[in-house]
């Protein structure tokens, strides 16, 4: 006997362990099976499961389970990213909390040893959390971006790209984090709206004939100015182009240049150009061959030592070593003292902060390693243009193309210790030797010098995106000879990821995959055929989740409270392409109730001895209700297939939900009750077998979305040869039945209309009323006769008759060409009911008027949060619908 309820807290761990122990997560060892592969976007080894991870991995798991049941050989490749700066920060903070020495005091080797110890003890907790979600990855193949095999791939790629001239060293601007003293990627920069200032300074012309006024939000960078730019067509300044400015305080002369970067409509139209401290100015400097004058050191302090750019000489001796913000105060005060401060304007500015350090990021000029991304992007652009890789939704291709067609050199070096160390060695003269090992580098140096020379390895490590860009093929064993994996599972089938890393990860995987992976004919191979970009998960009001707003939803807490199945189904059911997800506990609770509904249906089937007998052929059933439910199951499978095959997860989930709850539970089981209890043994046996068979199909179609409760029911509702996770996906072709569907749809609509009529007319629930059908054609009359007992029971009717005229004082509705009438004389108080309905309509009129006035207020619509406006519009629509029904019911009463 089945348990009364399903307890996720007791069952999920047990079920998951059984799956893992059975080897169900590993690819099928069948050369004839179609391969299907997905690589997990590797979470940071420091990470914890958040709601975005839950969505991403739920959608992957839905596809993986679906394809596995279809008979594919499925590889879902799991692993974690070493996450250089994040992991280093965790361990450094741990050292500080323990009162230990800093990493610099420890030394590189000792610190890295400590990080590995942390990783083995505490890292990768998120992978255990993914198990709680039900993720059916092949954990036997778990990889880490600093694994020996993946590190081998990184070395090979770096060396080959360097040999091809596609990796090089250059001095350029980077996002510099003064706290961690490293370059960081754009993704690690958080732009915050900050209350700042525009300082307006006068720069005297060198010949004493006047001045130009410039404005800046960063006064300290005045010391690094290389020019002042004006627009070439700006009539105010055309005559000054080519003249010199006397840069205050620094006491050097800089030119006035003509450049379209200067906007005549902004401020004075004059712009200070600081190539070493501003990304836009860096480009202007390149166009005009301006010197790149750096004034800051690694900690964002004014220089104390000469760095070769000429910046030190510009800094007053007493200012050297000052923090940048202290230097700002000094410079503003000095400009004021010199009579050159023209104005200070309050201004809200976008300030870049390091997302982990929390300090203001500096554009800083340093020597770094770069990839010629522009060259690698050419094939990556072509691959999307010609359809080798397709984005879903396709609109994201525009974003991809915009980034790729305007791509800049990719800075791949980081001034950290945790990561893949740059495989470059230097001799005492600064000559560089790039190789996969120090021995190979020494050999190169020996060949150049005709003797052994001492070498020192580059201190930097590689950007974590460099190693994760190789993930689709490095995880398969490349560059080692692993044809059984690479040839079978590369290219991968689909990548599921978020839009914010299209450039940082998707594009870079495309570039590296196409460059290094070739088919048998030597043609470049994309890393994945499809890219599905999922939306954001927002709170129930449509607001982006953030700790500051206090609206962050923890998926682990939801799983603890409602079970993993409810969380997964909520996410999948709302995952419409291009539409953000609104998450709330109420939605999750609703889908938990869906699981309960399924459980209760299975218990009802068990109590009625529903089993699938050996040799049962669903095509042989004779009862209309059984033909109908089998046809509905076939249509549901067709819709689910179509949804999952096109990454329309919400459509697939909706089809499964509708069939299981609305069709199977709400209607079929009700229709089956009289047959279960009837005296026709053949009909009883057939209906029991059909119900059990359809329940099995329901478990299968729901399994990708709700794996735990379906697996538990699969084991408890029959004698099974295998786990549900590896059972065959339903193949119900040939079961569609148009006639049975038409007849049972008619019956469902009939019962629904009568129930609605009873509710609208406020007919007492226990009242048994006669139904009079007027104008019924012969087919309808036959249906009434065939299903009379069922109609009477389900619609609470005393009898069903046909007539040529509608009885007086009847509530009416129309179904097809038939008028359905319920005589109400003596059943309800007509006057009291009219008064009740009139009062309800008046109340709704008041609410509708209030909302229409509110939504008609342009100020409210413009200033209120979008979610609030949407909520008010939804309420208006709901009230209008309620009013229409009330008005219709009132009109019926008025006509009696």
PDB file of C-alpha atoms in Angstrom, residues 595-804:
ATOM      1  CA  UNK A 595       2.864  16.939  -7.019  1.00  0.00           C
ATOM      2  CA  UNK A 596       0.410  16.106  -4.247  1.00  0.00           C
ATOM      3  CA  UNK A 597      -2.413  15.909  -6.806  1.00  0.00           C
ATOM      4  CA  UNK A 598      -0.380  13.418  -8.842  1.00  0.00           C
ATOM      5  CA  UNK A 599       0.370  11.369  -5.718  1.00  0.00           C
ATOM      6  CA  UNK A 600      -3.297  11.235  -4.757  1.00  0.00           C
ATOM      7  CA  UNK A 601      -4.247  10.189  -8.282  1.00  0.00           C
ATOM      8  CA  UNK A 602      -1.776   7.320  -8.086  1.00  0.00           C
ATOM      9  CA  UNK A 603      -3.202   6.242  -4.701  1.00  0.00           C
ATOM     10  CA  UNK A 604      -6.719   6.359  -6.158  1.00  0.00           C
ATOM     11  CA  UNK A 605      -5.579   4.161  -9.058  1.00  0.00           C
ATOM     12  CA  UNK A 606      -3.975   1.752  -6.609  1.00  0.00           C
ATOM     13  CA  UNK A 607      -7.139   1.569  -4.479  1.00  0.00           C
ATOM     14  CA  UNK A 608      -9.091   0.707  -7.616  1.00  0.00           C
ATOM     15  CA  UNK A 609      -6.636  -2.056  -8.502  1.00  0.00           C
ATOM     16  CA  UNK A 610      -5.383  -0.331 -11.649  1.00  0.00           C
ATOM     17  CA  UNK A 611      -2.458  -2.258 -13.115  1.00  0.00           C
ATOM     18  CA  UNK A 612      -1.150  -2.718 -16.627  1.00  0.00           C
ATOM     19  CA  UNK A 613      -1.658  -6.403 -17.513  1.00  0.00           C
ATOM     20  CA  UNK A 614       0.894  -8.263 -19.612  1.00  0.00           C
ATOM     21  CA  UNK A 615       0.232  -7.800 -23.287  1.00  0.00           C
ATOM     22  CA  UNK A 616      -1.971  -4.717 -22.855  1.00  0.00           C
ATOM     23  CA  UNK A 617      -2.405  -2.980 -26.217  1.00  0.00           C
ATOM     24  CA  UNK A 618      -3.678   0.591 -25.859  1.00  0.00           C
ATOM     25  CA  UNK A 619      -4.813   0.547 -29.495  1.00  0.00           C
ATOM     26  CA  UNK A 620      -7.322  -2.193 -28.720  1.00  0.00           C
ATOM     27  CA  UNK A 621      -9.489  -0.301 -26.184  1.00  0.00           C
ATOM     28  CA  UNK A 622     -13.200   0.028 -26.954  1.00  0.00           C
ATOM     29  CA  UNK A 623     -14.580   2.419 -24.321  1.00  0.00           C
ATOM     30  CA  UNK A 624     -14.884   6.015 -25.537  1.00  0.00           C
ATOM     31  CA  UNK A 625     -13.474   7.389 -22.272  1.00  0.00           C
ATOM     32  CA  UNK A 626     -10.395   5.198 -22.673  1.00  0.00           C
ATOM     33  CA  UNK A 627      -9.874   6.076 -26.323  1.00  0.00           C
ATOM     34  CA  UNK A 628     -10.164   9.725 -25.312  1.00  0.00           C
ATOM     35  CA  UNK A 629      -7.620   9.682 -22.455  1.00  0.00           C
ATOM     36  CA  UNK A 630      -5.117   7.789 -24.615  1.00  0.00           C
ATOM     37  CA  UNK A 631      -5.626  10.352 -27.390  1.00  0.00           C
ATOM     38  CA  UNK A 632      -5.105  13.186 -24.897  1.00  0.00           C
ATOM     39  CA  UNK A 633      -1.898  11.524 -23.642  1.00  0.00           C
ATOM     40  CA  UNK A 634      -0.614  11.227 -27.218  1.00  0.00           C
ATOM     41  CA  UNK A 635      -1.354  14.902 -27.863  1.00  0.00           C
ATOM     42  CA  UNK A 636       0.358  15.891 -24.613  1.00  0.00           C
ATOM     43  CA  UNK A 637       3.508  13.953 -25.533  1.00  0.00           C
ATOM     44  CA  UNK A 638       3.490  15.561 -28.974  1.00  0.00           C
ATOM     45  CA  UNK A 639       3.276  19.032 -27.382  1.00  0.00           C
ATOM     46  CA  UNK A 640       5.993  18.258 -24.819  1.00  0.00           C
ATOM     47  CA  UNK A 641       8.293  16.939 -27.536  1.00  0.00           C
ATOM     48  CA  UNK A 642       7.722  20.047 -29.627  1.00  0.00           C
ATOM     49  CA  UNK A 643       8.409  22.300 -26.629  1.00  0.00           C
ATOM     50  CA  UNK A 644      11.613  20.602 -25.521  1.00  0.00           C
ATOM     51  CA  UNK A 645      12.944  20.171 -29.059  1.00  0.00           C
ATOM     52  CA  UNK A 646      12.688  23.940 -29.589  1.00  0.00           C
ATOM     53  CA  UNK A 647      13.762  24.969 -26.047  1.00  0.00           C
ATOM     54  CA  UNK A 648      10.279  26.233 -25.184  1.00  0.00           C
ATOM     55  CA  UNK A 649      10.415  24.820 -21.689  1.00  0.00           C
ATOM     56  CA  UNK A 650       7.333  26.698 -20.508  1.00  0.00           C
ATOM     57  CA  UNK A 651       5.216  25.252 -23.339  1.00  0.00           C
ATOM     58  CA  UNK A 652       6.424  21.734 -22.546  1.00  0.00           C
ATOM     59  CA  UNK A 653       5.759  22.155 -18.814  1.00  0.00           C
ATOM     60  CA  UNK A 654       2.327  23.671 -19.496  1.00  0.00           C
ATOM     61  CA  UNK A 655       1.382  20.715 -21.726  1.00  0.00           C
ATOM     62  CA  UNK A 656       2.430  18.240 -19.035  1.00  0.00           C
ATOM     63  CA  UNK A 657       0.613  20.182 -16.316  1.00  0.00           C
ATOM     64  CA  UNK A 658      -2.602  20.509 -18.326  1.00  0.00           C
ATOM     65  CA  UNK A 659      -2.689  16.835 -19.140  1.00  0.00           C
ATOM     66  CA  UNK A 660      -1.896  15.520 -15.665  1.00  0.00           C
ATOM     67  CA  UNK A 661      -3.972  17.916 -13.594  1.00  0.00           C
ATOM     68  CA  UNK A 662      -6.781  19.143 -15.845  1.00  0.00           C
ATOM     69  CA  UNK A 663      -7.311  16.107 -18.061  1.00  0.00           C
ATOM     70  CA  UNK A 664      -6.179  12.985 -16.186  1.00  0.00           C
ATOM     71  CA  UNK A 665      -6.869  13.936 -12.556  1.00  0.00           C
ATOM     72  CA  UNK A 666      -9.839  16.283 -12.933  1.00  0.00           C
ATOM     73  CA  UNK A 667     -11.739  14.473 -15.673  1.00  0.00           C
ATOM     74  CA  UNK A 668     -10.538  10.993 -16.522  1.00  0.00           C
ATOM     75  CA  UNK A 669     -10.583   9.690 -12.967  1.00  0.00           C
ATOM     76  CA  UNK A 670     -14.073  11.133 -12.501  1.00  0.00           C
ATOM     77  CA  UNK A 671     -15.242   9.547 -15.745  1.00  0.00           C
ATOM     78  CA  UNK A 672     -13.625   6.236 -14.729  1.00  0.00           C
ATOM     79  CA  UNK A 673     -15.303   5.951 -11.307  1.00  0.00           C
ATOM     80  CA  UNK A 674     -18.630   4.586 -12.611  1.00  0.00           C
ATOM     81  CA  UNK A 675     -16.762   2.076 -14.749  1.00  0.00           C
ATOM     82  CA  UNK A 676     -14.594   0.986 -11.814  1.00  0.00           C
ATOM     83  CA  UNK A 677     -17.766   0.391  -9.796  1.00  0.00           C
ATOM     84  CA  UNK A 678     -19.944  -0.931 -12.610  1.00  0.00           C
ATOM     85  CA  UNK A 679     -20.999  -4.460 -13.446  1.00  0.00           C
ATOM     86  CA  UNK A 680     -19.495  -4.578 -16.943  1.00  0.00           C
ATOM     87  CA  UNK A 681     -16.373  -6.595 -16.121  1.00  0.00           C
ATOM     88  CA  UNK A 682     -14.800  -6.078 -19.557  1.00  0.00           C
ATOM     89  CA  UNK A 683     -15.247  -2.296 -19.352  1.00  0.00           C
ATOM     90  CA  UNK A 684     -13.964  -2.330 -15.772  1.00  0.00           C
ATOM     91  CA  UNK A 685     -10.822  -4.303 -16.691  1.00  0.00           C
ATOM     92  CA  UNK A 686     -10.137  -2.187 -19.736  1.00  0.00           C
ATOM     93  CA  UNK A 687     -10.539   1.072 -17.781  1.00  0.00           C
ATOM     94  CA  UNK A 688      -8.292  -0.136 -14.964  1.00  0.00           C
ATOM     95  CA  UNK A 689      -5.604  -1.152 -17.445  1.00  0.00           C
ATOM     96  CA  UNK A 690      -5.928   2.093 -19.406  1.00  0.00           C
ATOM     97  CA  UNK A 691      -5.788   4.207 -16.236  1.00  0.00           C
ATOM     98  CA  UNK A 692      -2.647   2.422 -15.069  1.00  0.00           C
ATOM     99  CA  UNK A 693      -1.072   2.702 -18.510  1.00  0.00           C
ATOM    100  CA  UNK A 694      -1.843   6.413 -18.763  1.00  0.00           C
ATOM    101  CA  UNK A 695      -0.542   7.008 -15.229  1.00  0.00           C
ATOM    102  CA  UNK A 696       2.745   5.450 -16.341  1.00  0.00           C
ATOM    103  CA  UNK A 697       2.855   7.820 -19.323  1.00  0.00           C
ATOM    104  CA  UNK A 698       2.116  10.736 -17.000  1.00  0.00           C
ATOM    105  CA  UNK A 699       5.036   9.756 -14.757  1.00  0.00           C
ATOM    106  CA  UNK A 700       7.319   9.545 -17.770  1.00  0.00           C
ATOM    107  CA  UNK A 701       6.288  12.893 -19.265  1.00  0.00           C
ATOM    108  CA  UNK A 702       6.656  14.610 -15.900  1.00  0.00           C
ATOM    109  CA  UNK A 703       9.943  12.950 -14.989  1.00  0.00           C
ATOM    110  CA  UNK A 704      12.294  15.507 -16.630  1.00  0.00           C
ATOM    111  CA  UNK A 705      10.553  18.278 -14.670  1.00  0.00           C
ATOM    112  CA  UNK A 706       9.728  16.486 -11.378  1.00  0.00           C
ATOM    113  CA  UNK A 707      12.169  13.579 -11.175  1.00  0.00           C
ATOM    114  CA  UNK A 708      11.864  12.642  -7.500  1.00  0.00           C
ATOM    115  CA  UNK A 709       8.123  12.214  -6.999  1.00  0.00           C
ATOM    116  CA  UNK A 710       7.767  10.505 -10.379  1.00  0.00           C
ATOM    117  CA  UNK A 711      10.576   8.040  -9.612  1.00  0.00           C
ATOM    118  CA  UNK A 712       9.053   7.249  -6.221  1.00  0.00           C
ATOM    119  CA  UNK A 713       5.638   6.648  -7.789  1.00  0.00           C
ATOM    120  CA  UNK A 714       7.188   4.546 -10.553  1.00  0.00           C
ATOM    121  CA  UNK A 715       8.684   2.226  -7.940  1.00  0.00           C
ATOM    122  CA  UNK A 716       5.521   2.111  -5.807  1.00  0.00           C
ATOM    123  CA  UNK A 717       2.894   1.579  -8.533  1.00  0.00           C
ATOM    124  CA  UNK A 718       4.147  -1.556 -10.204  1.00  0.00           C
ATOM    125  CA  UNK A 719       6.864  -4.160 -10.590  1.00  0.00           C
ATOM    126  CA  UNK A 720       9.575  -2.405 -12.584  1.00  0.00           C
ATOM    127  CA  UNK A 721      12.585  -3.726 -14.465  1.00  0.00           C
ATOM    128  CA  UNK A 722      14.438  -0.423 -14.242  1.00  0.00           C
ATOM    129  CA  UNK A 723      14.461   3.030 -12.714  1.00  0.00           C
ATOM    130  CA  UNK A 724      12.195   5.597 -14.342  1.00  0.00           C
ATOM    131  CA  UNK A 725      15.239   7.769 -15.128  1.00  0.00           C
ATOM    132  CA  UNK A 726      16.286   5.247 -17.814  1.00  0.00           C
ATOM    133  CA  UNK A 727      12.807   4.092 -18.867  1.00  0.00           C
ATOM    134  CA  UNK A 728      11.712   4.654 -22.458  1.00  0.00           C
ATOM    135  CA  UNK A 729      10.122   7.965 -23.351  1.00  0.00           C
ATOM    136  CA  UNK A 730       6.437   7.545 -24.318  1.00  0.00           C
ATOM    137  CA  UNK A 731       5.806   6.604 -27.958  1.00  0.00           C
ATOM    138  CA  UNK A 732       2.059   7.028 -28.410  1.00  0.00           C
ATOM    139  CA  UNK A 733       1.748   7.420 -32.168  1.00  0.00           C
ATOM    140  CA  UNK A 734      -1.477   6.075 -33.569  1.00  0.00           C
ATOM    141  CA  UNK A 735      -3.503   6.699 -30.433  1.00  0.00           C
ATOM    142  CA  UNK A 736      -4.993  10.028 -31.491  1.00  0.00           C
ATOM    143  CA  UNK A 737      -8.769   9.618 -31.853  1.00  0.00           C
ATOM    144  CA  UNK A 738     -10.733  12.545 -33.262  1.00  0.00           C
ATOM    145  CA  UNK A 739     -14.193  11.105 -32.590  1.00  0.00           C
ATOM    146  CA  UNK A 740     -13.516  10.146 -28.983  1.00  0.00           C
ATOM    147  CA  UNK A 741     -11.896  13.546 -28.344  1.00  0.00           C
ATOM    148  CA  UNK A 742     -14.877  15.412 -29.831  1.00  0.00           C
ATOM    149  CA  UNK A 743     -17.372  13.431 -27.732  1.00  0.00           C
ATOM    150  CA  UNK A 744     -15.515  13.743 -24.434  1.00  0.00           C
ATOM    151  CA  UNK A 745     -14.725  17.413 -25.043  1.00  0.00           C
ATOM    152  CA  UNK A 746     -18.461  17.934 -25.510  1.00  0.00           C
ATOM    153  CA  UNK A 747     -19.112  16.186 -22.210  1.00  0.00           C
ATOM    154  CA  UNK A 748     -16.438  18.227 -20.396  1.00  0.00           C
ATOM    155  CA  UNK A 749     -17.775  21.504 -21.813  1.00  0.00           C
ATOM    156  CA  UNK A 750     -21.327  20.519 -20.867  1.00  0.00           C
ATOM    157  CA  UNK A 751     -20.476  19.753 -17.235  1.00  0.00           C
ATOM    158  CA  UNK A 752     -18.242  22.842 -17.018  1.00  0.00           C
ATOM    159  CA  UNK A 753     -20.980  25.138 -18.375  1.00  0.00           C
ATOM    160  CA  UNK A 754     -23.584  23.786 -15.967  1.00  0.00           C
ATOM    161  CA  UNK A 755     -21.218  24.119 -12.997  1.00  0.00           C
ATOM    162  CA  UNK A 756     -20.402  27.696 -14.039  1.00  0.00           C
ATOM    163  CA  UNK A 757     -24.113  28.491 -14.414  1.00  0.00           C
ATOM    164  CA  UNK A 758     -24.846  27.112 -10.947  1.00  0.00           C
ATOM    165  CA  UNK A 759     -22.041  29.218  -9.445  1.00  0.00           C
ATOM    166  CA  UNK A 760     -23.059  32.442 -11.204  1.00  0.00           C
ATOM    167  CA  UNK A 761     -26.711  32.031 -10.207  1.00  0.00           C
ATOM    168  CA  UNK A 762     -25.738  31.170  -6.622  1.00  0.00           C
ATOM    169  CA  UNK A 763     -27.614  27.851  -6.751  1.00  0.00           C
ATOM    170  CA  UNK A 764     -27.142  25.875  -3.506  1.00  0.00           C
ATOM    171  CA  UNK A 765     -24.471  23.187  -3.887  1.00  0.00           C
ATOM    172  CA  UNK A 766     -26.778  20.402  -2.685  1.00  0.00           C
ATOM    173  CA  UNK A 767     -29.702  21.302  -4.950  1.00  0.00           C
ATOM    174  CA  UNK A 768     -30.456  18.601  -7.542  1.00  0.00           C
ATOM    175  CA  UNK A 769     -31.942  20.382 -10.580  1.00  0.00           C
ATOM    176  CA  UNK A 770     -33.398  19.079 -13.827  1.00  0.00           C
ATOM    177  CA  UNK A 771     -31.590  19.935 -17.040  1.00  0.00           C
ATOM    178  CA  UNK A 772     -33.623  20.716 -20.136  1.00  0.00           C
ATOM    179  CA  UNK A 773     -31.799  20.536 -23.468  1.00  0.00           C
ATOM    180  CA  UNK A 774     -33.491  22.562 -26.190  1.00  0.00           C
ATOM    181  CA  UNK A 775     -32.652  22.208 -29.880  1.00  0.00           C
ATOM    182  CA  UNK A 776     -30.416  19.159 -29.560  1.00  0.00           C
ATOM    183  CA  UNK A 777     -29.552  17.498 -32.872  1.00  0.00           C
ATOM    184  CA  UNK A 778     -29.587  13.680 -33.212  1.00  0.00           C
ATOM    185  CA  UNK A 779     -25.859  13.299 -32.416  1.00  0.00           C
ATOM    186  CA  UNK A 780     -26.198  15.425 -29.282  1.00  0.00           C
ATOM    187  CA  UNK A 781     -29.370  13.573 -28.238  1.00  0.00           C
ATOM    188  CA  UNK A 782     -27.472  10.278 -28.514  1.00  0.00           C
ATOM    189  CA  UNK A 783     -24.638  11.687 -26.397  1.00  0.00           C
ATOM    190  CA  UNK A 784     -27.114  12.793 -23.708  1.00  0.00           C
ATOM    191  CA  UNK A 785     -28.566   9.307 -23.615  1.00  0.00           C
ATOM    192  CA  UNK A 786     -25.154   7.601 -23.571  1.00  0.00           C
ATOM    193  CA  UNK A 787     -23.730   9.735 -20.758  1.00  0.00           C
ATOM    194  CA  UNK A 788     -26.864  10.677 -18.788  1.00  0.00           C
ATOM    195  CA  UNK A 789     -25.817   8.989 -15.564  1.00  0.00           C
ATOM    196  CA  UNK A 790     -22.376  10.610 -15.710  1.00  0.00           C
ATOM    197  CA  UNK A 791     -23.819  14.049 -16.490  1.00  0.00           C
ATOM    198  CA  UNK A 792     -26.291  13.817 -13.626  1.00  0.00           C
ATOM    199  CA  UNK A 793     -23.620  12.779 -11.133  1.00  0.00           C
ATOM    200  CA  UNK A 794     -20.969  15.316 -12.171  1.00  0.00           C
ATOM    201  CA  UNK A 795     -23.339  18.303 -12.627  1.00  0.00           C
ATOM    202  CA  UNK A 796     -25.602  17.441  -9.650  1.00  0.00           C
ATOM    203  CA  UNK A 797     -28.765  17.067 -11.738  1.00  0.00           C
ATOM    204  CA  UNK A 798     -32.010  15.249 -10.921  1.00  0.00           C
ATOM    205  CA  UNK A 799     -32.692  14.306 -14.536  1.00  0.00           C
ATOM    206  CA  UNK A 800     -31.889  15.247 -18.141  1.00  0.00           C
ATOM    207  CA  UNK A 801     -34.638  15.800 -20.712  1.00  0.00           C
ATOM    208  CA  UNK A 802     -34.970  17.311 -24.179  1.00  0.00           C
ATOM    209  CA  UNK A 803     -37.608  19.842 -25.195  1.00  0.00           C
ATOM    210  CA  UNK A 804     -38.542  22.220 -27.996  1.00  0.00           C
TER     211      UNK A 804
END
